[in-house]
CSV table of C-alpha atoms in Angstrom, one decimal:
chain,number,residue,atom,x,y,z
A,1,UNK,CA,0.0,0.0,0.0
A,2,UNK,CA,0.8,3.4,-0.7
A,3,UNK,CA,1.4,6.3,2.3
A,4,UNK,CA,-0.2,9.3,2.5
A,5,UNK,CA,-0.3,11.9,5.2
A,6,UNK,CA,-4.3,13.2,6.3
A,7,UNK,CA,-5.8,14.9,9.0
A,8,UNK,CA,-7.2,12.1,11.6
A,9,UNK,CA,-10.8,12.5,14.1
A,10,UNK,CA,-10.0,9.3,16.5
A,11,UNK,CA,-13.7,9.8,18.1
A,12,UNK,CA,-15.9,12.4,19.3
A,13,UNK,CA,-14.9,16.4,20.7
A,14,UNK,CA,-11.1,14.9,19.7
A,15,UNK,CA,-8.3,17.4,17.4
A,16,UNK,CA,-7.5,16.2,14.4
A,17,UNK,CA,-4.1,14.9,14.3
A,18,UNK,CA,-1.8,14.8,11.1
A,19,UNK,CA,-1.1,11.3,10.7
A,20,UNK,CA,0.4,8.7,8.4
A,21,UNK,CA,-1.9,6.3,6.7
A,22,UNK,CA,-1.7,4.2,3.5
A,23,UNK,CA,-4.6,4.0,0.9
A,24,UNK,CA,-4.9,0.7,-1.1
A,25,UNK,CA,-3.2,0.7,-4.3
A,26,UNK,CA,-6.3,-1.5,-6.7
A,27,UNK,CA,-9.5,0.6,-8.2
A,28,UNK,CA,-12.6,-0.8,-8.4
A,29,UNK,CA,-13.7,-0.3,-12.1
A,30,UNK,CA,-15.7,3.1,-11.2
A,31,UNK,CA,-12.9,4.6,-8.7
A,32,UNK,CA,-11.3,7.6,-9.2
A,33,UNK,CA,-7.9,8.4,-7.5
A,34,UNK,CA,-7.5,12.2,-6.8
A,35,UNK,CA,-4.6,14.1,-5.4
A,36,UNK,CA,-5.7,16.4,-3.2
A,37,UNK,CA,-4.7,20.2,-3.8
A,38,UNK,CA,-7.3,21.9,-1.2
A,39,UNK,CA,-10.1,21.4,1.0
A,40,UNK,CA,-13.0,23.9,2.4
A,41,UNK,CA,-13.4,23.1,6.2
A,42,UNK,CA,-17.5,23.1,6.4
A,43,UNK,CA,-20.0,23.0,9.8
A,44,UNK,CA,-20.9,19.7,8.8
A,45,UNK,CA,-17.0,18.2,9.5
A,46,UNK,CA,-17.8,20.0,13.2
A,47,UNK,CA,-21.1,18.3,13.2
A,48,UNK,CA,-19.6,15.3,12.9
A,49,UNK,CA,-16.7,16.4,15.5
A,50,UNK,CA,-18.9,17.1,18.1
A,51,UNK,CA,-21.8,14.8,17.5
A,52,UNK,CA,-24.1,16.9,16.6
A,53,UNK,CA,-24.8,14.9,13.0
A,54,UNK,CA,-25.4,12.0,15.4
A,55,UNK,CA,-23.1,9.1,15.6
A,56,UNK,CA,-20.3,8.0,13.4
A,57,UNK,CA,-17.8,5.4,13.3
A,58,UNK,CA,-13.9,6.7,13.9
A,59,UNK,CA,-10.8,6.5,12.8
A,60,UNK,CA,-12.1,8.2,10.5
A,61,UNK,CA,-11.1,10.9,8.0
A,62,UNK,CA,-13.5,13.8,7.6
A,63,UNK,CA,-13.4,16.4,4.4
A,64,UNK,CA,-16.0,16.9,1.4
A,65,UNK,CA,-15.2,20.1,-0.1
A,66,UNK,CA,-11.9,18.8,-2.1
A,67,UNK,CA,-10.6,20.1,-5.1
A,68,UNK,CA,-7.4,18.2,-6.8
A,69,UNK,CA,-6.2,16.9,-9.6
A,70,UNK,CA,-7.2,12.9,-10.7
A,71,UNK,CA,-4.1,10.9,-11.2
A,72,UNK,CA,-5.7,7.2,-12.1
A,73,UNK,CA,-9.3,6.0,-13.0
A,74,UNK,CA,-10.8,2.5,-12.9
A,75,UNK,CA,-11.5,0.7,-16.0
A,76,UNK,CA,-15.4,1.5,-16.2
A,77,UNK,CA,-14.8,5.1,-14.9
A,78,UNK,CA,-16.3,7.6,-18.3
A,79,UNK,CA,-16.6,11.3,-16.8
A,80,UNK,CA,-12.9,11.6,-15.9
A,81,UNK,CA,-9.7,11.0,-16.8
A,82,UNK,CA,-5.9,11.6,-15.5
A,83,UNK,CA,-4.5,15.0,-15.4
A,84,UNK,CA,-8.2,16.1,-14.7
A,85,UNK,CA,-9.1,18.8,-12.3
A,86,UNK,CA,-11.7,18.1,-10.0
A,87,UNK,CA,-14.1,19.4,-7.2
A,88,UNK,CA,-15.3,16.5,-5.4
A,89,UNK,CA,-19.3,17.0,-3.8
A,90,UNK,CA,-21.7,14.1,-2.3
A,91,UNK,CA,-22.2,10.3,-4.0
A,92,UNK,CA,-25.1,9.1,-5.1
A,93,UNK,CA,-26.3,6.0,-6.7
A,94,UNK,CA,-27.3,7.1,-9.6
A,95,UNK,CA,-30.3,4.3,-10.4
A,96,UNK,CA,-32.9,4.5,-7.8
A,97,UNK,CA,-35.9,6.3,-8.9
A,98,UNK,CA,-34.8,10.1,-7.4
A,99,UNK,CA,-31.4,9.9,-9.2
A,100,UNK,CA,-33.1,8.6,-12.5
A,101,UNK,CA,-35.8,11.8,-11.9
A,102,UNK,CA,-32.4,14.1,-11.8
A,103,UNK,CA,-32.9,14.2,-7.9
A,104,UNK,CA,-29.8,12.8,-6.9
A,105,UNK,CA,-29.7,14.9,-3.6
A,106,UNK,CA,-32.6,12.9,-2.5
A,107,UNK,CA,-30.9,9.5,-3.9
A,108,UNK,CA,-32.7,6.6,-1.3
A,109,UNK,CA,-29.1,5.6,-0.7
A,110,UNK,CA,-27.9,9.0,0.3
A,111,UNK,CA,-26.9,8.5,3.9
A,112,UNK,CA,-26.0,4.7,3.5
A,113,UNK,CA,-22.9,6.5,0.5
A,114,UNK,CA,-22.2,9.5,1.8
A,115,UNK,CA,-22.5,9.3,6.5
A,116,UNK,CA,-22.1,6.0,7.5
A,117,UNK,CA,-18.0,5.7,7.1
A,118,UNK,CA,-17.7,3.4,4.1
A,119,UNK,CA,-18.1,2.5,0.8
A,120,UNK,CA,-21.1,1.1,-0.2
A,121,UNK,CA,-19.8,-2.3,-0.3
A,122,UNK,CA,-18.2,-1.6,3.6
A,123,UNK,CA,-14.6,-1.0,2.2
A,124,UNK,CA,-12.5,1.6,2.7
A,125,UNK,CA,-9.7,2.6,0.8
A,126,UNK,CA,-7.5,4.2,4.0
A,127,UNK,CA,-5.8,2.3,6.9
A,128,UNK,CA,-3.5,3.2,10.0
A,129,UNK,CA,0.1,1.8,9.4
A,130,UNK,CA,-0.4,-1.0,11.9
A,131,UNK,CA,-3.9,-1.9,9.5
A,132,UNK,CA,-6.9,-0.7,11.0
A,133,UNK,CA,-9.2,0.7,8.8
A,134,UNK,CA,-10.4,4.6,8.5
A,135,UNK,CA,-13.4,5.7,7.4
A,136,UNK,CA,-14.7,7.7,5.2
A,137,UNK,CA,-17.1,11.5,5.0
A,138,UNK,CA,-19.1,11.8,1.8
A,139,UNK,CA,-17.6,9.0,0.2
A,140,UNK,CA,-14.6,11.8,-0.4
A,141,UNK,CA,-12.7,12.1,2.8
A,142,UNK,CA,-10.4,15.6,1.1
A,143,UNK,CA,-8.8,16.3,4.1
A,144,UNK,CA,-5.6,13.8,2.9
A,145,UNK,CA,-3.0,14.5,0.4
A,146,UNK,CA,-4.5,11.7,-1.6
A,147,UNK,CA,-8.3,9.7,-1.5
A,148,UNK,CA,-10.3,7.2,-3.6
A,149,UNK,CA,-13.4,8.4,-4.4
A,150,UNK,CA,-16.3,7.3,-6.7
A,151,UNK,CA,-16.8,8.7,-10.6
A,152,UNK,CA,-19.9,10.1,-9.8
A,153,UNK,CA,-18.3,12.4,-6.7
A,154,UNK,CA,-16.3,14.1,-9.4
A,155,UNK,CA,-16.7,17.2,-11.5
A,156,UNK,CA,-14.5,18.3,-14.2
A,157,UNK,CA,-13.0,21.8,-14.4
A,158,UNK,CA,-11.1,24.4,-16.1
A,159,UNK,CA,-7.4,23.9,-15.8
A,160,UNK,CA,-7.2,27.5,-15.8
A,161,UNK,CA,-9.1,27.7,-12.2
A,162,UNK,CA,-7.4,28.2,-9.1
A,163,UNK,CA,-7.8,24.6,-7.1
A,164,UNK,CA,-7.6,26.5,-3.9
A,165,UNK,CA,-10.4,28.5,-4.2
A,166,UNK,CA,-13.2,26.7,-5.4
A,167,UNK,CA,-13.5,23.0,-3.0
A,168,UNK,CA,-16.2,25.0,-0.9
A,169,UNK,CA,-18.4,24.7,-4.0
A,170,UNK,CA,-18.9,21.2,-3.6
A,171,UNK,CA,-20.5,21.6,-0.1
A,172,UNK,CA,-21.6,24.9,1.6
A,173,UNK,CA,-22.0,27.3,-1.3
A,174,UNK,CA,-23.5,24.9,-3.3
A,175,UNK,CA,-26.0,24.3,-0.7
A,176,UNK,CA,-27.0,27.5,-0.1
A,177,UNK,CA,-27.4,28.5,-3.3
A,178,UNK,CA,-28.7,25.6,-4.1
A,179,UNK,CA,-31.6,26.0,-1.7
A,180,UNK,CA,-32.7,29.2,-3.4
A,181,UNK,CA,-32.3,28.3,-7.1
A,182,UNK,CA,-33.8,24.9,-6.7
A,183,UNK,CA,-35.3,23.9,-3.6
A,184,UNK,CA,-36.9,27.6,-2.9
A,185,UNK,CA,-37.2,29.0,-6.6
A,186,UNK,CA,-38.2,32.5,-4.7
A,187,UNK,CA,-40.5,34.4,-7.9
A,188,UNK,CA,-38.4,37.7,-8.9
A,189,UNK,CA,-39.8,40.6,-6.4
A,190,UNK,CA,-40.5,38.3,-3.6
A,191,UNK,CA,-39.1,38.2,-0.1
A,192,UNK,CA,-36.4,36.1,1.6
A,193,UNK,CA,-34.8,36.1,4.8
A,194,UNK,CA,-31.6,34.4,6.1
A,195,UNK,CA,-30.5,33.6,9.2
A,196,UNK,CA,-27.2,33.1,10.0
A,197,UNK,CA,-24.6,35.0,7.7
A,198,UNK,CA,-22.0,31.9,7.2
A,199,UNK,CA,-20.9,30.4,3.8
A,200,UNK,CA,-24.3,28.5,3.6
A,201,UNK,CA,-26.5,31.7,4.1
A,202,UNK,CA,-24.2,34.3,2.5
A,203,UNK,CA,-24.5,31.4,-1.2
A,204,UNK,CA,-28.3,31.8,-0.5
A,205,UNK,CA,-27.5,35.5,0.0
A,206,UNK,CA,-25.9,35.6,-3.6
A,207,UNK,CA,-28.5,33.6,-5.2
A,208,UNK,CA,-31.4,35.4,-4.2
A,209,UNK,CA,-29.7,38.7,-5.9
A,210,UNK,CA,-29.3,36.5,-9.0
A,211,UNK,CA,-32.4,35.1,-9.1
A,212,UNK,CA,-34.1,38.7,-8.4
A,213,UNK,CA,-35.6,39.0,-4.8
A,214,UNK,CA,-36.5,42.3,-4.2
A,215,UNK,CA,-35.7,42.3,-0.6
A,216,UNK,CA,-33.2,40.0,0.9
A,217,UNK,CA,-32.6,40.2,4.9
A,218,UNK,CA,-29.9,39.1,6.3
A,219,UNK,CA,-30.1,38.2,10.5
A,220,UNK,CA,-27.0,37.2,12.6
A,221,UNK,CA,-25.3,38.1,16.0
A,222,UNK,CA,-21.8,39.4,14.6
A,223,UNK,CA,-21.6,43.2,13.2
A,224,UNK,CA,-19.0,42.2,11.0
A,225,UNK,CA,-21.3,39.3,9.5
A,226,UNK,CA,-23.7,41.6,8.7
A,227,UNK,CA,-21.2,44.6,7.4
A,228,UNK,CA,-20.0,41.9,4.9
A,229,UNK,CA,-23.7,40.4,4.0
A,230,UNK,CA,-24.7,44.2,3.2
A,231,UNK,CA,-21.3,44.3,0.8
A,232,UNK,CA,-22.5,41.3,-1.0
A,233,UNK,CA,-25.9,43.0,-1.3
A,234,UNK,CA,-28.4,42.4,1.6
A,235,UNK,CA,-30.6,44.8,0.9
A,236,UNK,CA,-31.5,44.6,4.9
A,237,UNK,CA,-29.5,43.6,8.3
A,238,UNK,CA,-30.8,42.8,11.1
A,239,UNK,CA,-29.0,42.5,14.4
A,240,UNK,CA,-31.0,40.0,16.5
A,241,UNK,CA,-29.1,41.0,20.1
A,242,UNK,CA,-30.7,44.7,19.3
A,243,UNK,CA,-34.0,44.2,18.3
A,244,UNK,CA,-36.3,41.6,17.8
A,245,UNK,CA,-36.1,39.7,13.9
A,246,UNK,CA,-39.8,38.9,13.6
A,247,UNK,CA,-41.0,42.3,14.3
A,248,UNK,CA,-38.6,43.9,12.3
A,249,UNK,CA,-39.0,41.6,9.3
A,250,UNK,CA,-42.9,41.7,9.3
A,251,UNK,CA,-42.1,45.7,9.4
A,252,UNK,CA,-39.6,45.4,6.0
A,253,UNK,CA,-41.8,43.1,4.3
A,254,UNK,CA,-45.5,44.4,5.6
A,255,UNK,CA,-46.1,41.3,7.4
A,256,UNK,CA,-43.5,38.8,6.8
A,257,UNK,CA,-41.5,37.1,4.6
A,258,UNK,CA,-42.1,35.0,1.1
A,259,UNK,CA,-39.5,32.8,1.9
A,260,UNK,CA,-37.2,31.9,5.1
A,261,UNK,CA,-34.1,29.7,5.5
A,262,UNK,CA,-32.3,29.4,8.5
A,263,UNK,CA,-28.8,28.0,8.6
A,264,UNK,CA,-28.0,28.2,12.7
A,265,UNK,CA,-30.1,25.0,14.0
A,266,UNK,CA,-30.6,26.8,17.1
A,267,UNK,CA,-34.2,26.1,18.3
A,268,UNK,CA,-35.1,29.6,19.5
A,269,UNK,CA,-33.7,30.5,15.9
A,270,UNK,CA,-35.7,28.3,13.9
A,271,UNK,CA,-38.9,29.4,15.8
A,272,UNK,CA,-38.3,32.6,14.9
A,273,UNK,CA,-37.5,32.2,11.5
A,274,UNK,CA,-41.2,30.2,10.8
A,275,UNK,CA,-42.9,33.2,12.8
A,276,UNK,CA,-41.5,35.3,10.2
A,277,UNK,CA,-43.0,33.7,7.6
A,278,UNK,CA,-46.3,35.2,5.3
A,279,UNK,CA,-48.9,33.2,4.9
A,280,UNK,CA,-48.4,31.1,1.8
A,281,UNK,CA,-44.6,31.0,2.7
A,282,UNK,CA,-41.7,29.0,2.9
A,283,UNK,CA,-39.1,27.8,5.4
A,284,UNK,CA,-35.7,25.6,5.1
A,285,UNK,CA,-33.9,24.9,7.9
A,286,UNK,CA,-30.5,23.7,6.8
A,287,UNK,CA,-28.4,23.1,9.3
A,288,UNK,CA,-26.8,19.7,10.2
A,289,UNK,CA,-28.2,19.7,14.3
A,290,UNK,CA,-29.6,17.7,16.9
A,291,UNK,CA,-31.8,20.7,18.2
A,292,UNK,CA,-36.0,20.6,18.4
A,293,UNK,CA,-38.2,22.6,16.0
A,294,UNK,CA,-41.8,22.1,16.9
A,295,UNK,CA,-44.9,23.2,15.3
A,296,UNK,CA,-47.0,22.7,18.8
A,297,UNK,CA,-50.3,23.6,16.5
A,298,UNK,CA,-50.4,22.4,13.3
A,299,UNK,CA,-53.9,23.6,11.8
A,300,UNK,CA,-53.8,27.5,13.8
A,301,UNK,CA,-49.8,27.7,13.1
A,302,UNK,CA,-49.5,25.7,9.9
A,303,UNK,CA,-52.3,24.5,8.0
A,304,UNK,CA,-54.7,28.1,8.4
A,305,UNK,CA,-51.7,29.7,6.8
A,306,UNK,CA,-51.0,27.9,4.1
A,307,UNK,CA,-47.3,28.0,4.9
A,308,UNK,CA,-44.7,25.1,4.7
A,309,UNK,CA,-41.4,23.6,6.1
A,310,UNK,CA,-39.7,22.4,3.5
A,311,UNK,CA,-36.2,19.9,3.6
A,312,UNK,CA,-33.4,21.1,1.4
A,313,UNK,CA,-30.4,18.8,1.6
A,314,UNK,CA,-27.2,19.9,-1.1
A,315,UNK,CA,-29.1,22.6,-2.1
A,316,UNK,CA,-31.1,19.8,-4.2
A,317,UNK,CA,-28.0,20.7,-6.7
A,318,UNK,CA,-27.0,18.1,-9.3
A,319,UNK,CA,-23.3,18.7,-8.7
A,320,UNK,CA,-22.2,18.4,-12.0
A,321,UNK,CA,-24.2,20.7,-13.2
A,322,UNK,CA,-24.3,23.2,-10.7
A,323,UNK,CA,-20.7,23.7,-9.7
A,324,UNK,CA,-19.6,24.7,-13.5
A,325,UNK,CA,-22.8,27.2,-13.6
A,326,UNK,CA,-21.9,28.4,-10.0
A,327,UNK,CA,-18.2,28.8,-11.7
A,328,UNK,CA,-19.3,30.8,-14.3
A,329,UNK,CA,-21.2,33.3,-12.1
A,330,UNK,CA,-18.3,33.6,-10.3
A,331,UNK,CA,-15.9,34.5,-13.1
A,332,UNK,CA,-19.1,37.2,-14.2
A,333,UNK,CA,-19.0,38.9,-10.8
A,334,UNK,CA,-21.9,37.8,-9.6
A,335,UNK,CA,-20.9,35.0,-6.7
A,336,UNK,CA,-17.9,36.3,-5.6
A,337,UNK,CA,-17.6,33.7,-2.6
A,338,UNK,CA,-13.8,33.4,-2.8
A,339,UNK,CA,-14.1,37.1,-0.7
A,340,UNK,CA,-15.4,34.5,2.0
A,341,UNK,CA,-12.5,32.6,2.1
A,342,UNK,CA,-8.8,32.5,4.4
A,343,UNK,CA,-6.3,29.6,3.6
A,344,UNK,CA,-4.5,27.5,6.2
A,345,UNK,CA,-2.0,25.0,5.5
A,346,UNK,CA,-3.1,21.5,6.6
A,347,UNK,CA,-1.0,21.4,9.6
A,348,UNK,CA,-3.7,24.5,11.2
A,349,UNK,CA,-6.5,22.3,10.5
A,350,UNK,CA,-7.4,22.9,14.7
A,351,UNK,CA,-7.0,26.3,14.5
A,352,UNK,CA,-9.0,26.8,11.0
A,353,UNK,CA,-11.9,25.0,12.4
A,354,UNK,CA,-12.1,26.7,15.3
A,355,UNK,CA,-11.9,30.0,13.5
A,356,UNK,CA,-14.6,28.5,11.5
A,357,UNK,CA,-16.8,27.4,15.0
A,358,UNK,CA,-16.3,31.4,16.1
A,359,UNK,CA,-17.4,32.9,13.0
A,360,UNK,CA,-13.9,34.7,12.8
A,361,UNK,CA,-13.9,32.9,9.7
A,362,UNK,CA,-16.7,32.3,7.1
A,363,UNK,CA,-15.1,29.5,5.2
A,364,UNK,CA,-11.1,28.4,6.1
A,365,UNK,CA,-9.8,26.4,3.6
A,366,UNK,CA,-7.1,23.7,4.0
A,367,UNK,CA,-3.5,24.1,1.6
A,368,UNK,CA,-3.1,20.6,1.3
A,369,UNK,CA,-0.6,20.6,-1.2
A,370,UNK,CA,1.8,24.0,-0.6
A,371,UNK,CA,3.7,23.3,-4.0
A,372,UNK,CA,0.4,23.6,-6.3
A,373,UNK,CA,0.8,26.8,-8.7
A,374,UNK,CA,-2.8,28.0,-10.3
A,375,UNK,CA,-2.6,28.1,-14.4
């Protein structure tokens, strides 16, 4: 076998440690072998950290916002080739009835690929030198200088694109943009509000200019969260330890909002983020969390208003698809979500993510591999 240095989560609330392991050296016919240039660190890898995405199996390798360059393919493998550069996003099967609807973000074998620590035959393709194995995040696992992943986690891209940059489109600004163009699909002049100003609600922030809302509001905590959400073009901020979000958003939008996503997964959050809603509107809570939302009345607070909860998982994006368009509004102006971004060398990965869980950071991303030069 083959060694290869990664960042290693031995079990729950643990650092990651930089670690030698080796990765088998055989691909199955659709495997796709990727070196690693960069990774986005996203609130999901915390999630899994700290437990909040439930239980997971460790030694395990975390990562799914990779971009690198492929190096070797299996024989059945048709979308990718070596010397290709890649972003890597979620697996999916590809022939159960959501895939073949172009619904692959609600594939029926979504969590069995991509959160339960192994392929989908219960192989892995990393191991510690003395042979136990690793698992896997996403079917992906970036945050190693080299991983094994499935044909259909792969999307090609310009050569010409800086690798460093765009990893976080596979995950969190892919999701939240995601959400609005697809899952959402806000009608130009309408209403959104977004709570929490993070990579996932500052996409959804830059999609909802795109797609035309004519009043976007951005809530969070952090002044400088909201300075930066009003650069990208908020139309409204709202500070929720000054004043009170529902009141002030039924005020904006003369008695509440279209449509409402919140990306926090704090309860109190949440229930303020349905309250705001009109009636005939929608909510998406995102966030990966353990924490209640309750509807204690479902005909007076529900039903009589015609509103809805909706579930919005990967922005409902077909990945190859939506990263190149999400690509091409960047290069146009229009998503400029590498303003977001700081870069760390993979040897900070404890200090990244926590600048990440304080907000001091909107979306770290990991240098895996120092001696990459862009095109």
């Amino acid at each position: 076998m083959k060694k290869i240095k990664a960042a290693v989560l031995s079990g729950t609330d643990k650092d990651f440690e930089i670690k030698t392991l080796q990765i088998t050296e055989e691909l199955a016919p659709h495997d796709v072998r990727v070196h690693m240039v960069a990774s986005g660190i996203c609130h999901t890898d915390e999630a899994v950290r700290n437990g909040q995405g439930g239980q997971f199996p460790f030694p395990a390798v975390l990562g799914h916002e990779g971009a690198g360059i492929v190096t070797e393919v299996g024989r059945a493998v048709r979308s990718t080739k070596p010397g290709d550069h890649v972003v890597l996003c979620y697996d999916y099967d590809g022939y159960c009835k959501n895939c073949l609807n172009g619904r692959p973000a609600a594939c029926v074998n979504w969590n069995r690929l991509n959160m339960e620590g192994t392929r989908i035959d219960d192989s892995v393709p990393f191991f510690t030198e003395d042979g136990t194995p690793v698992k896997m995040l996403f079917n992906q696992s970036s945050f190693a200088s080299e991983t094994i992943v499935d044909d259909r986690n792969v999307t090609v891209i310009d050569k010409k694109i800086d690798l460093r940059k765009v990893g976080p489109l596979g995950c969190g600004f892919v999701t939240g943009s995601g959400t609005v163009f697809n899952g959402l699909k806000p009608e130009v002049g309408s209403s959104l509000v977004i709570f929490g100003t993070g990579a996932v609600g500052l996409g959804a922030l830059m999609a909802a200019k795109i797609t035309g809302c004519s009043k976007v509001i951005c809530v969070d905590i952090v002044p400088k969260r909201l300075e930066l959400a009003e650069s990208l073009g908020a139309d409204f901020v709202i500070n929720s330890k000054e004043s009170d979000p529902v009141a002030e958003i039924r005020k904006i939008t003369d008695g509440g909002a279209n449509y409402v996503i919140d990306t926090t997964g704090i309860t109190p959050v949440m229930q303020q983020a349905f309250e705001a809603l009109a009636s005939g509107g929608t909510f998406a809570p995102l966030a990966v969390t353990r924490h209640e939302f309750k509807i204690d009345h479902p005909f007076a607070d529900l039903t009589s208003y015609e509103k809805t909860v909706k579930g919005v998982l990967m922005g409902e994006a077909v990945p190859q698809k939506a990263i190149p368009e999400l690509i091409e509004f960047w290069q146009a102006g229009k998503f400029p979500f590498d303003r977001l971004e700081k870069f760390y060398s993979i040897e900070q990965i404890n200090e990244a993510n926590q600048a990440s869980i304080s907000g001091e950071v909107i979306k770290p991303v990991l240098i895996i591999d120092p001696d990459y030069q862009p095109a």
